[in-house]
Coordinates of C-alpha atoms in Angstrom, one line a residue:
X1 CA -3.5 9.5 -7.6
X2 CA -3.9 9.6 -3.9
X3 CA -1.9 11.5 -1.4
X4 CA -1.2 10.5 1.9
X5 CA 0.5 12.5 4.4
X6 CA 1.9 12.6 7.7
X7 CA 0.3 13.7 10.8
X8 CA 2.7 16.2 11.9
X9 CA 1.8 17.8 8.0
X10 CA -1.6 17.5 8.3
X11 CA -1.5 19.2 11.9
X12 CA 0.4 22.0 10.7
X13 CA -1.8 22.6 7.8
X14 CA -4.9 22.3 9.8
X15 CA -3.7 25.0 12.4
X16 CA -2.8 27.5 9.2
X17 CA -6.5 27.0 7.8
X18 CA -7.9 27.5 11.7
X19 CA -6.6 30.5 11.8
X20 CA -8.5 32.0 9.0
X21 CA -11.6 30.3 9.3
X22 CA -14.4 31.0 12.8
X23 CA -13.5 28.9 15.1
X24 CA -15.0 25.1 14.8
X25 CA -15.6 25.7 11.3
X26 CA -13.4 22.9 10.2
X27 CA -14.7 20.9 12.7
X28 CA -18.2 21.1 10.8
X29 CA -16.9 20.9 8.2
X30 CA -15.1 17.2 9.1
X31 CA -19.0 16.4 11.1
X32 CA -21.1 17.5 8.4
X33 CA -18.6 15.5 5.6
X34 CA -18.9 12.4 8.0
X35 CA -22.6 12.8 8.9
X36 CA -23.7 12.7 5.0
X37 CA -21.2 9.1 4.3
X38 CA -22.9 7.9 7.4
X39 CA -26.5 8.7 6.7
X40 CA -25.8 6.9 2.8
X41 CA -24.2 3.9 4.4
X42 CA -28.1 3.7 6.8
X43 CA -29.9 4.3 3.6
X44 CA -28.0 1.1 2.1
X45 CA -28.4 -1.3 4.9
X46 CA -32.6 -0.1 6.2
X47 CA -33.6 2.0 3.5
X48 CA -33.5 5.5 5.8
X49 CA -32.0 6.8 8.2
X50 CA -35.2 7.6 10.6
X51 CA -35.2 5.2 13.3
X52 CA -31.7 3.8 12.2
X53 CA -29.7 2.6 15.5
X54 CA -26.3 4.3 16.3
X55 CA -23.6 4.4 18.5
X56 CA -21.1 7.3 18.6
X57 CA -17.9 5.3 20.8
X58 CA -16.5 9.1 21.9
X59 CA -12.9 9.2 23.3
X60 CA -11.0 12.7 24.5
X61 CA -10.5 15.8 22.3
X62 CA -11.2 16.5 18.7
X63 CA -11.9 13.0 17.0
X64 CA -14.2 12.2 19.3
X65 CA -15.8 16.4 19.0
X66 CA -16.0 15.1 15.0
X67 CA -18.0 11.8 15.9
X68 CA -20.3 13.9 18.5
X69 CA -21.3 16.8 15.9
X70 CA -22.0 13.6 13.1
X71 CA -23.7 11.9 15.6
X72 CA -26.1 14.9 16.7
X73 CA -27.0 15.5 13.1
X74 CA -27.9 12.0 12.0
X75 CA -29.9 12.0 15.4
X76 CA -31.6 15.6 13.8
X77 CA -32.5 13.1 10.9
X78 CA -34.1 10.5 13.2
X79 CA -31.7 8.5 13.9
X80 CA -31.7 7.2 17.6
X81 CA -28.2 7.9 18.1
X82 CA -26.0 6.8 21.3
X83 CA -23.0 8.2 22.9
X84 CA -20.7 6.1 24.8
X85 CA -18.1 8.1 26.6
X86 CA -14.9 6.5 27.0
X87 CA -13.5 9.3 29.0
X88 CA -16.8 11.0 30.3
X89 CA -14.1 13.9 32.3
X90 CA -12.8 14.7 28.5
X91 CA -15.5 14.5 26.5
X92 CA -15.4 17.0 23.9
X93 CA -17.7 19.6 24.9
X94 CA -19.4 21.3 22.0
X95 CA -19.9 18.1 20.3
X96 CA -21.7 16.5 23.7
X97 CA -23.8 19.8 24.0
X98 CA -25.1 19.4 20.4
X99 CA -26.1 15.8 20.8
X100 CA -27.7 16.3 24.0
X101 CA -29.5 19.2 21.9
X102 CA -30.7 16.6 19.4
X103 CA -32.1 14.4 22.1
X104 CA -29.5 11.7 21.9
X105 CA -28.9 9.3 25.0
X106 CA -25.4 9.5 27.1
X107 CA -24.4 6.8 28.9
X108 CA -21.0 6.3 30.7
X109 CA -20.8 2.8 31.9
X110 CA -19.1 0.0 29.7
X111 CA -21.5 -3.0 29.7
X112 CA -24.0 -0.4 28.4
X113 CA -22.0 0.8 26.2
X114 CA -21.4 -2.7 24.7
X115 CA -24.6 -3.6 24.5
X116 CA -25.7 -0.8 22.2
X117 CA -22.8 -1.6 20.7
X118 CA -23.3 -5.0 19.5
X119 CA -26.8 -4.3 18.5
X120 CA -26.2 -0.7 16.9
X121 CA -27.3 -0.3 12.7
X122 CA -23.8 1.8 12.9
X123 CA -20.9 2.7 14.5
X124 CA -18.8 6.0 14.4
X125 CA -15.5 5.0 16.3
X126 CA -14.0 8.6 17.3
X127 CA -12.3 6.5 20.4
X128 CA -8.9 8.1 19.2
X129 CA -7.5 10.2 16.6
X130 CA -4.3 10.5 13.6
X131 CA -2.3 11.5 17.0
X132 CA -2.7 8.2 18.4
X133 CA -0.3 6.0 18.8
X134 CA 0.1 2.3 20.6
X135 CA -3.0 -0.1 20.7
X136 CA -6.2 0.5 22.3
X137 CA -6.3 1.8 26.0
X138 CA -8.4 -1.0 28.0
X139 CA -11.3 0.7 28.6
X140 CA -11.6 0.6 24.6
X141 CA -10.2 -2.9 24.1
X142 CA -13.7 -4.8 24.8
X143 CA -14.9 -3.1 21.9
X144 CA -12.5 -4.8 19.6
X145 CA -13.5 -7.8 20.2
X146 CA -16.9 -7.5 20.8
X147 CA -19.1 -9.3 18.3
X148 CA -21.5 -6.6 16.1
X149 CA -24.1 -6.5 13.3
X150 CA -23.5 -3.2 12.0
X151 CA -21.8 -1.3 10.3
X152 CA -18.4 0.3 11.6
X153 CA -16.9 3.7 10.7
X154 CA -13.9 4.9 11.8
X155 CA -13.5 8.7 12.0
X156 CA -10.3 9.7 10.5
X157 CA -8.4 6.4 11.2
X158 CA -9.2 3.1 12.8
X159 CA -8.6 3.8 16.4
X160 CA -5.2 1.8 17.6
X161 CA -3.8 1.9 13.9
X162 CA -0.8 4.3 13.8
X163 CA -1.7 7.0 11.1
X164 CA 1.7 7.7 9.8
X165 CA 2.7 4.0 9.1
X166 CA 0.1 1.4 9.7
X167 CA 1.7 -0.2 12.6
X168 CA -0.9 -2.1 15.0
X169 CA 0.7 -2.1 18.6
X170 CA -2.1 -3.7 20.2
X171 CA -5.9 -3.9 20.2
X172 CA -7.5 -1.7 17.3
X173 CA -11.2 -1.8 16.0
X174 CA -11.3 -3.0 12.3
X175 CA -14.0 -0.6 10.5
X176 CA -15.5 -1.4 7.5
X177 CA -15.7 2.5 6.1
X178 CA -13.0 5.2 7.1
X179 CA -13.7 8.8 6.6
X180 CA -10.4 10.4 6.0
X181 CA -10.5 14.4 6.4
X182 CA -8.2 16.5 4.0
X183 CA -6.0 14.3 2.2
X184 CA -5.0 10.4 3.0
X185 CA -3.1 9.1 5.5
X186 CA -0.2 6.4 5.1
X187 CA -1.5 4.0 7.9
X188 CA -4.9 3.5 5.6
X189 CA -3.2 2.3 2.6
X190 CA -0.4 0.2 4.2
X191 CA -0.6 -3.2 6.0
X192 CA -1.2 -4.1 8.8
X193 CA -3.2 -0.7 9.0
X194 CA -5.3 -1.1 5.9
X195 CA -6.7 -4.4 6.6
X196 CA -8.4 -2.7 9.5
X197 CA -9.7 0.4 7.4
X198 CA -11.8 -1.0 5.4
X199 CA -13.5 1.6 2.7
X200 CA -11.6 4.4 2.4
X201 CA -13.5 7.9 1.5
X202 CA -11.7 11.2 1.4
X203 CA -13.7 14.2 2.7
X204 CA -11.9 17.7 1.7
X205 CA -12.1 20.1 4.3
X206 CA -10.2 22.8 2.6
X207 CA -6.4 21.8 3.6
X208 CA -3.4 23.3 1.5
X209 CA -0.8 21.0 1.6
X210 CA 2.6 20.2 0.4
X211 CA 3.5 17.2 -2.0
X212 CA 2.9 14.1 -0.1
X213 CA 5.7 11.6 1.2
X214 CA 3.3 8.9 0.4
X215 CA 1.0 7.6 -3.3
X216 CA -0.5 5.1 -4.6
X217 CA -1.4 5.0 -8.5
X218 CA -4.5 4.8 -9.8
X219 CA -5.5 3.3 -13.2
X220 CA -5.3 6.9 -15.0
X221 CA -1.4 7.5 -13.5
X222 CA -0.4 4.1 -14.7
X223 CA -2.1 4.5 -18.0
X224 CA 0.4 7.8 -18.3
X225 CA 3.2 5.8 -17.8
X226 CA 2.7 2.8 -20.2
X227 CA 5.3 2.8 -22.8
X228 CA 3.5 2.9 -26.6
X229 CA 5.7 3.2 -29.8
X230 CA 5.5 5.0 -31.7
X231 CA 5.1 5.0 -35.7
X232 CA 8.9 5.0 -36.0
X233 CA 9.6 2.8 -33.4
X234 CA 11.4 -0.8 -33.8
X235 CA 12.4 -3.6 -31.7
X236 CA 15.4 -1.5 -30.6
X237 CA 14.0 1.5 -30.5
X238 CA 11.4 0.8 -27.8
X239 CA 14.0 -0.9 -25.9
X240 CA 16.0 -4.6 -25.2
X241 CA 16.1 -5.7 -21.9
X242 CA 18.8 -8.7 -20.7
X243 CA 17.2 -11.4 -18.3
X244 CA 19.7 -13.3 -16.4
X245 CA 18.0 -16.0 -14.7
X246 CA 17.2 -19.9 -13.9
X247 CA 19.5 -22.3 -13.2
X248 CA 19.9 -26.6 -13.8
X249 CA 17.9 -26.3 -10.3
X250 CA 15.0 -23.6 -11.5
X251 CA 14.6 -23.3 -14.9
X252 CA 11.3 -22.3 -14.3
X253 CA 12.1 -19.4 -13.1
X254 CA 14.3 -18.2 -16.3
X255 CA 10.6 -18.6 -18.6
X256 CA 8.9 -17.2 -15.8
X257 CA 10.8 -13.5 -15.8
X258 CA 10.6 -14.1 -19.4
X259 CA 7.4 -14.2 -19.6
X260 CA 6.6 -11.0 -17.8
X261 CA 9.6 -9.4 -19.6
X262 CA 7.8 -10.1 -22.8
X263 CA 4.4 -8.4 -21.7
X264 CA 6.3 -5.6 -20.4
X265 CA 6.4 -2.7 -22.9
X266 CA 10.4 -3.2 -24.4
X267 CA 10.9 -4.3 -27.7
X268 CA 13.1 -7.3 -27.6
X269 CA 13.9 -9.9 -24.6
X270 CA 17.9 -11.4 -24.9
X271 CA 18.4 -14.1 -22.6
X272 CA 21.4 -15.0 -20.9
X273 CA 21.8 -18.1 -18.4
X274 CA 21.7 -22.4 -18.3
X275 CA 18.3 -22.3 -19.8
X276 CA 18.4 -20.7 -23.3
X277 CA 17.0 -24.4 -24.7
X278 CA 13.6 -24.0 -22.6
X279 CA 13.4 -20.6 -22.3
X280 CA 13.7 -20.8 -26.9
X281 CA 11.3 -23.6 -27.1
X282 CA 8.5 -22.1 -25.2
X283 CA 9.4 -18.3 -26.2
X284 CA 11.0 -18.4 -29.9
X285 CA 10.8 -15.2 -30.3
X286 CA 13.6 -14.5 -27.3
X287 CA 17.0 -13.4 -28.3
X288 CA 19.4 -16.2 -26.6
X289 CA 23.2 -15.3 -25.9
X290 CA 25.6 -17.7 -24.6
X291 CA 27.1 -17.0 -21.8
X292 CA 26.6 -14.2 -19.6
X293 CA 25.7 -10.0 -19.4
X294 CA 28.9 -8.7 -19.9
X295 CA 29.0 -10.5 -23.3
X296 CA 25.2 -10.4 -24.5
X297 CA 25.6 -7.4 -26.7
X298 CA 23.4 -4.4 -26.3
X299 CA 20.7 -4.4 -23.7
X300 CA 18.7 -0.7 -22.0
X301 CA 18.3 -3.4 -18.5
X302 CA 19.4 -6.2 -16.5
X303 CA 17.0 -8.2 -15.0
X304 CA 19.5 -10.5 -12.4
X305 CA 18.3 -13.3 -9.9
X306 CA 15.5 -15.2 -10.6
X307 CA 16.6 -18.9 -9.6
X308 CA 20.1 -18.0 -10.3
X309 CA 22.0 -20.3 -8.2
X310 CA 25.0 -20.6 -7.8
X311 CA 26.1 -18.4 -11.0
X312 CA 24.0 -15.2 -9.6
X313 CA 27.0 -13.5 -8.3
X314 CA 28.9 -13.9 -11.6
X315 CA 26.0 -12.3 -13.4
X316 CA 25.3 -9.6 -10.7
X317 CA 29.3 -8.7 -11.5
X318 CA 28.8 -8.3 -14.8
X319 CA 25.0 -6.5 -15.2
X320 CA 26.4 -4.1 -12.7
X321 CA 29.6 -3.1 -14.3
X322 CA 27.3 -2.6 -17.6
X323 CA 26.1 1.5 -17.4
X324 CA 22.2 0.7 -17.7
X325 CA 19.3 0.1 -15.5
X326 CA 19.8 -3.1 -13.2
X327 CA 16.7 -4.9 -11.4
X328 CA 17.9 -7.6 -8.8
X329 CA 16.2 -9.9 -7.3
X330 CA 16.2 -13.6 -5.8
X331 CA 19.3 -15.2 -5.7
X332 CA 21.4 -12.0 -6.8
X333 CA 19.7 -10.0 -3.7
X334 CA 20.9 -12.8 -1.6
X335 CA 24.5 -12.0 -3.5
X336 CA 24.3 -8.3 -2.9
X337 CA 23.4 -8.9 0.9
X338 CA 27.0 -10.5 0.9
X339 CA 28.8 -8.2 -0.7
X340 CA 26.8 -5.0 1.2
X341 CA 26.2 -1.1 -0.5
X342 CA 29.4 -1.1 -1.2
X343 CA 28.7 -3.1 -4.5
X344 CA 26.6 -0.4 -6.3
X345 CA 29.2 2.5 -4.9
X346 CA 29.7 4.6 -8.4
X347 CA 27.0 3.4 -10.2
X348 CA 25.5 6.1 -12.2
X349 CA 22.6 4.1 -14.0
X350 CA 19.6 3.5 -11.7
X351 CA 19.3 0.1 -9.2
X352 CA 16.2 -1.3 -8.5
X353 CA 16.1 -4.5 -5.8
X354 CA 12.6 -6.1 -5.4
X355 CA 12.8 -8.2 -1.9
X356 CA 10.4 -9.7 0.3
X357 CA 10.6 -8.9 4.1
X358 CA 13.0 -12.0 4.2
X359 CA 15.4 -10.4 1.8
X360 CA 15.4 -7.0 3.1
X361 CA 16.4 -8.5 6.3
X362 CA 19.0 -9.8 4.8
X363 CA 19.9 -6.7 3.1
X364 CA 19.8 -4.8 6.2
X365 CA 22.2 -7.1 7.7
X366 CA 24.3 -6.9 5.1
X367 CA 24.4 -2.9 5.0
X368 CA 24.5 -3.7 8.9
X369 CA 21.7 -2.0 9.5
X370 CA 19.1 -2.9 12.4
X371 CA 15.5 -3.4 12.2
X372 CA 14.9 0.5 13.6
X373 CA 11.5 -0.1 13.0
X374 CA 9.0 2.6 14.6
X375 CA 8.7 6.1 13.5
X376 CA 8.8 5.9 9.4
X377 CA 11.8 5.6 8.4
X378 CA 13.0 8.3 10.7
X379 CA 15.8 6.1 12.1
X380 CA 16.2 4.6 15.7
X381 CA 18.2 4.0 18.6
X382 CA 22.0 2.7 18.8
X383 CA 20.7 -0.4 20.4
X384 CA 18.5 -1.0 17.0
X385 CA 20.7 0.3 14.6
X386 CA 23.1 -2.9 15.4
X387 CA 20.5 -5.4 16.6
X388 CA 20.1 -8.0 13.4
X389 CA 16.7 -7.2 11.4
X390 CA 14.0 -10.0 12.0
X391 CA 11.7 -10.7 8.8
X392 CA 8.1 -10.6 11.0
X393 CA 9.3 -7.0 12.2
X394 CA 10.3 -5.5 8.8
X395 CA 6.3 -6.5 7.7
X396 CA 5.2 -4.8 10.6
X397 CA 7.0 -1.8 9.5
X398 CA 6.7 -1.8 6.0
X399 CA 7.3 1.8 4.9
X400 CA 10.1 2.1 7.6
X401 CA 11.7 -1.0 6.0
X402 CA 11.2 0.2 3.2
X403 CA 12.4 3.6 3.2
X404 CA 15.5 2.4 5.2
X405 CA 16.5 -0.1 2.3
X406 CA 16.8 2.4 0.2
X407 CA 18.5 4.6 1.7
X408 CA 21.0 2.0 3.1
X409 CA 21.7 0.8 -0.9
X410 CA 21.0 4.5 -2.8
X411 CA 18.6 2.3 -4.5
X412 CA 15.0 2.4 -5.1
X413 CA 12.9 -0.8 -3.6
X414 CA 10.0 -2.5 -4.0
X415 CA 9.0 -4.3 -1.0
X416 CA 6.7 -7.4 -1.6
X417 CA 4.3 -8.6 0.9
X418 CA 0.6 -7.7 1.5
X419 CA 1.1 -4.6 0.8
X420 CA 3.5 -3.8 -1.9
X421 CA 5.8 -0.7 -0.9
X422 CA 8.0 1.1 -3.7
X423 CA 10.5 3.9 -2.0
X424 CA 13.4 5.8 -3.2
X425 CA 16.4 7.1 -1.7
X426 CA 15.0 10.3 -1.3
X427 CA 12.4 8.4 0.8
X428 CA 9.4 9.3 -1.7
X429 CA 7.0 6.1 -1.2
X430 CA 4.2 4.5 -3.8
X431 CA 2.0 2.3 -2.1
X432 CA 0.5 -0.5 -4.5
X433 CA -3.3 -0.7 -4.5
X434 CA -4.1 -3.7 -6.3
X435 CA -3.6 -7.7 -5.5
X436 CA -4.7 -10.5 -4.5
X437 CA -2.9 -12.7 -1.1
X438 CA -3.1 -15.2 -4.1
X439 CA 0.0 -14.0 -5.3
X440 CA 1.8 -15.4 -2.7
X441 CA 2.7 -18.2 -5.1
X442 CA 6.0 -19.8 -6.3
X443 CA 7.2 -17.8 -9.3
X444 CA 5.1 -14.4 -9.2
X445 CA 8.1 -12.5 -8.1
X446 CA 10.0 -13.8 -10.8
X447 CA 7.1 -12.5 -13.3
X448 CA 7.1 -8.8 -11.8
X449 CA 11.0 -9.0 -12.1
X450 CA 10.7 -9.5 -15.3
X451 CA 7.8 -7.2 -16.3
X452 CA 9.5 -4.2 -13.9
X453 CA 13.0 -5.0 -16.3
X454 CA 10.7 -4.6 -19.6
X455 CA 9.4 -1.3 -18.4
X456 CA 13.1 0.0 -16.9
X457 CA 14.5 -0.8 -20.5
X458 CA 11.4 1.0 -22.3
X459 CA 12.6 3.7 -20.7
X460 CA 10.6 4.5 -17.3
X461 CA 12.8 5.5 -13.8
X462 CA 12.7 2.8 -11.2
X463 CA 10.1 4.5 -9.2
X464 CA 7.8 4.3 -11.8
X465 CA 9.2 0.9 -13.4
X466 CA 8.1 -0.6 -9.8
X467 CA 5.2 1.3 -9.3
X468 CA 3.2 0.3 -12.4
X469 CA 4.7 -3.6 -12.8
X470 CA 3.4 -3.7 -8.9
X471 CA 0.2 -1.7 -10.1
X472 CA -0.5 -4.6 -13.5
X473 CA 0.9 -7.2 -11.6
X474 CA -1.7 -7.3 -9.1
X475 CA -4.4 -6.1 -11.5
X476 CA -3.5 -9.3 -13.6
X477 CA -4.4 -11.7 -10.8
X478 CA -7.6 -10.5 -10.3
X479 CA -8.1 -11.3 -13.6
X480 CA -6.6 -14.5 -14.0
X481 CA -9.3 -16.0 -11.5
X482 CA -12.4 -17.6 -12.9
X483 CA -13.9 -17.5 -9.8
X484 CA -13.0 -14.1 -7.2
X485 CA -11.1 -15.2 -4.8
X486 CA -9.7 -18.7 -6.1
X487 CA -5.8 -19.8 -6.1
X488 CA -3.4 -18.1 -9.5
X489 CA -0.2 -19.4 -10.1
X490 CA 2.6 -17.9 -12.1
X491 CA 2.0 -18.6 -15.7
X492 CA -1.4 -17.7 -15.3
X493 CA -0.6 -14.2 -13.7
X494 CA 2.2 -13.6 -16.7
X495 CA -0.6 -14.6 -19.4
X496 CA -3.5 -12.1 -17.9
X497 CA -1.0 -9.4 -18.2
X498 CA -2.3 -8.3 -21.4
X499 CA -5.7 -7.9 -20.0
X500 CA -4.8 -5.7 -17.0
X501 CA -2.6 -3.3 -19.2
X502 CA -5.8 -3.1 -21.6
X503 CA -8.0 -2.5 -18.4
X504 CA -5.5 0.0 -17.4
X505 CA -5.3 1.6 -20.8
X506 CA -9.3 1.7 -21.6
X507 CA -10.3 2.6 -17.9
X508 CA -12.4 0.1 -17.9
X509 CA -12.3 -1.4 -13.8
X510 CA -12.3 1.8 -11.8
X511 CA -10.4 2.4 -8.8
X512 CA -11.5 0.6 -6.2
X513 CA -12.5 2.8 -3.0
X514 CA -10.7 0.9 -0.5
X515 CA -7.7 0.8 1.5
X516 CA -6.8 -2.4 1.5
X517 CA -3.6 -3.1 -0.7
X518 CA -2.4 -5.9 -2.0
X519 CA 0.6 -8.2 -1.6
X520 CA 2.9 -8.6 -5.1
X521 CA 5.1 -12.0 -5.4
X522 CA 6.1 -12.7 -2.2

């Protein structure tokens, strides 16, 4: 699993190990971490690092001290390395000292500077660190949209990405590796953030830290968490979960939650809504009940919304009132907007809502909440608290949105979009690291409601429900693709599900090393 944690964390932990340690050792430690990625990186693209082309781009204080010290030893190695100094009166001294000492070139002025930029083999970008926060300053800003051939690593974090939630204000210089010292941080794993990380590698510099706010699974934590019977188990046994979904206007998307519902882990699928007849005939094997939840018989989950209609508010009523699990999505999320938190007051069985940003805003409104984006979840100003949510902020914000949805509805959320974000009440986050932007397709949402349901009635929390149906979800349309990178559509992603909960189970596609995330049924 990885761990990503704030700055102020990360900070505090960094000042205890100081203390113990001579001073700059951590430093070294970061340079010498970030000096080995960068000379394997030169050895990929020229074959060595001796006579290898690279620019340090050195702001103020310690991120650019880290990119200085790297820089000096690859220039040790042979590398003709130089350093552009965005603020030559704060220039980090004891890194600028050692580079000089390795006989690397200084310069100052900002057409140089972009000259040996666009031409360098690599690029460390220490412009600014995990403390920054807005875009780029404009002396930096040319550099983000300067064209270049090589490769660019960001030290620590992409500079003009905010660390603790991926926000871009402004400018900020997309990398193609990060080197992240001590443990993750959420702005790498997170959207817009992540798309400008590229390659995410953890060095450990010794840091003791406390359980992280923010995870993202890996195949080995989802594998955990599958449901297997066992050699007692029958249909019941492992679980029955209740799909109430599709309507005379989308009975597609009744067989669609079906059909993740069936791939899901639970035992038994019982369907409730207008189309039983479809939903029979291309899934015999699904228990059909006329009418709706209340009188289905025994389920362990709901699953309400999909293409409901007009009767989603009926079967939101009745799943609700029911004492088990409830997943609500679609049409009943636009029901619950309407009705507000109020609606799931004394509920004892766990909630689970699965919006896009469109939804949430919704939601938000309806719990009227603001958009109160900035700050992680950490709340905002009067003046945002009552100013109606907008959809294109919430994506900007996606773990504050997050986080605030769930506390707002004492429910735990899985917010689709490009990067999939599952929080908690208690404003615990799991960031999803697989997908594809393909799955921004009609009817994908209605196959993770429907898988999520299956694995809340095999007997997983919501967290983890969301976490690993996010987690195969995506996984399955990478597989469903004959060619990487072509369009999926629903029934395709529903029918590769088996595949990417064997993958998951044998171990067989490792983890990739990368902070991008991806989106999940928008």
């Amino acid at each position: 699993m990885r761990h990503a944690h704030r700055v102020e964390v990360v900070r505090a932990a960094e000042a205890e190990l100081m203390a113990r340690l001579p001073e700059g050792t951590l430093m070294q430690r970061a340079a010498t971490g970030l000096a080995v990625t960068c000379a394997r990186l030169l050895a990929r693209r020229r074959g060595r690092v001796y006579g290898s082309r690279v620019v340090v781009l050195a702001g103020s204080g310690d991120n650019g001290g880290d990119a200085l010290y790297a820089g000096a030893e690859l220039a040790r190695r042979g590398a003709r390395v130089t350093a552009v100094l965005l603020a030559p009166g704060r220039a980090h001294g004891g890194g600028l000292a050692a580079l000089r000492a390795a006989r690397g070139r200084v310069v100052v002025e900002q057409e140089a500077g972009l000259a040996d930029f666009s031409c360098a083999d690599l690029v460390l970008d220490g412009i600014v660190g995990i403390g920054g926060r807005g875009g780029l300053r404009p002396e930096a800003e040319p550099y983000a949209r300067a064209a270049r051939t090589g490769t660019v690593v960001a030290v620590d974090v992409p500079s003009g990405v905010d660390a603790d939630t991926g926000e871009v204000a402004g400018a900020a210089l997309r990398a193609d590796v990060t080197v992240c010292f001590g443990t993750y941080k959420p702005g790498l794993l997170i959207d817009p953030g992540a798309s400008y990380a590229g390659a995410v590698q953890l060095v450990g510099i010794g840091l003791e830290l406390p359980p992280a706010g923010v995870t993202a699974l890996q195949h080995a934590d989802v594998a955990d968490l599958l449901p297997v019977p066992g050699g007692e188990s029958d249909k019941y046994r492992r679980g029955v979960v209740g799909v109430a979904a599709g309507s005379a206007r989308y009975p597609g998307a009744a067989l669609l939650a079906v059909a993740g519902a069936l791939r899901g882990g639970a035992g038994a699928v019982r369907y409730v809504g207008t189309a039983a007849e479809e939903v029979v005939r291309r899934f015999p094997e699904t228990l059909v009940t006329e009418g709706g939840p209340a009188g289905a018989g025994r389920v362990q989950a709901w699953v309400v919304g999909p293409g409901g209609g007009e009767g989603a508010g009926r079967a939101l009523a009745e799943a609700l009132a029911a004492d088990v699990p409830v997943l609500v999505d679609a049409d009943g999320l636009t029901e619950l907007a309407r009705l507000g938190p109020g609606a799931l007051a004394g509920r004892t069985a766990p909630t689970l809502l699965t919006p896009h940003t469109g939804e949430a805003a919704r939601l938000l409104a309806g719990a009227g909440a603001g958009a109160g984006a900035g700050g992680g979840g950490d709340g905002g100003t009067r003046s945002e608290q009552t100013r109606p949510p907008a959809a294109d902020e919430l994506a900007a914000a996606r773990l504050a949105t997050a986080r605030r949805l769930a506390a707002a509805y004492r429910a735990t959320v899985l917010l689709k979009g490009s990067t999939t974000v599952v929080a908690d009440p208690s404003g615990a986050v799991r960031v999803n690291p697989t997908g594809t932007a393909w799955l921004a397709t009609a009817g994908s949402g209605d196959v993770l409601a429907g898988l999520a349901g299956s694995l809340l009635a095999a007997g997983l929390s919501a967290p983890d429900a969301a976490a690993v149906a996010a987690y195969l979800h995506g996984l399955a349309a990478r597989h469903t693709a004959a060619v990487p990178g072509a369009p999926v559509t629903a029934s395709e992603v529903a029918a590769a599900l088996p595949a990417a909960w064997n993958d998951v189970r044998a171990g067989a596609a490792p983890e990739p090393r990368s902070g991008r995330t991806g989106g999940t049924g928008r």
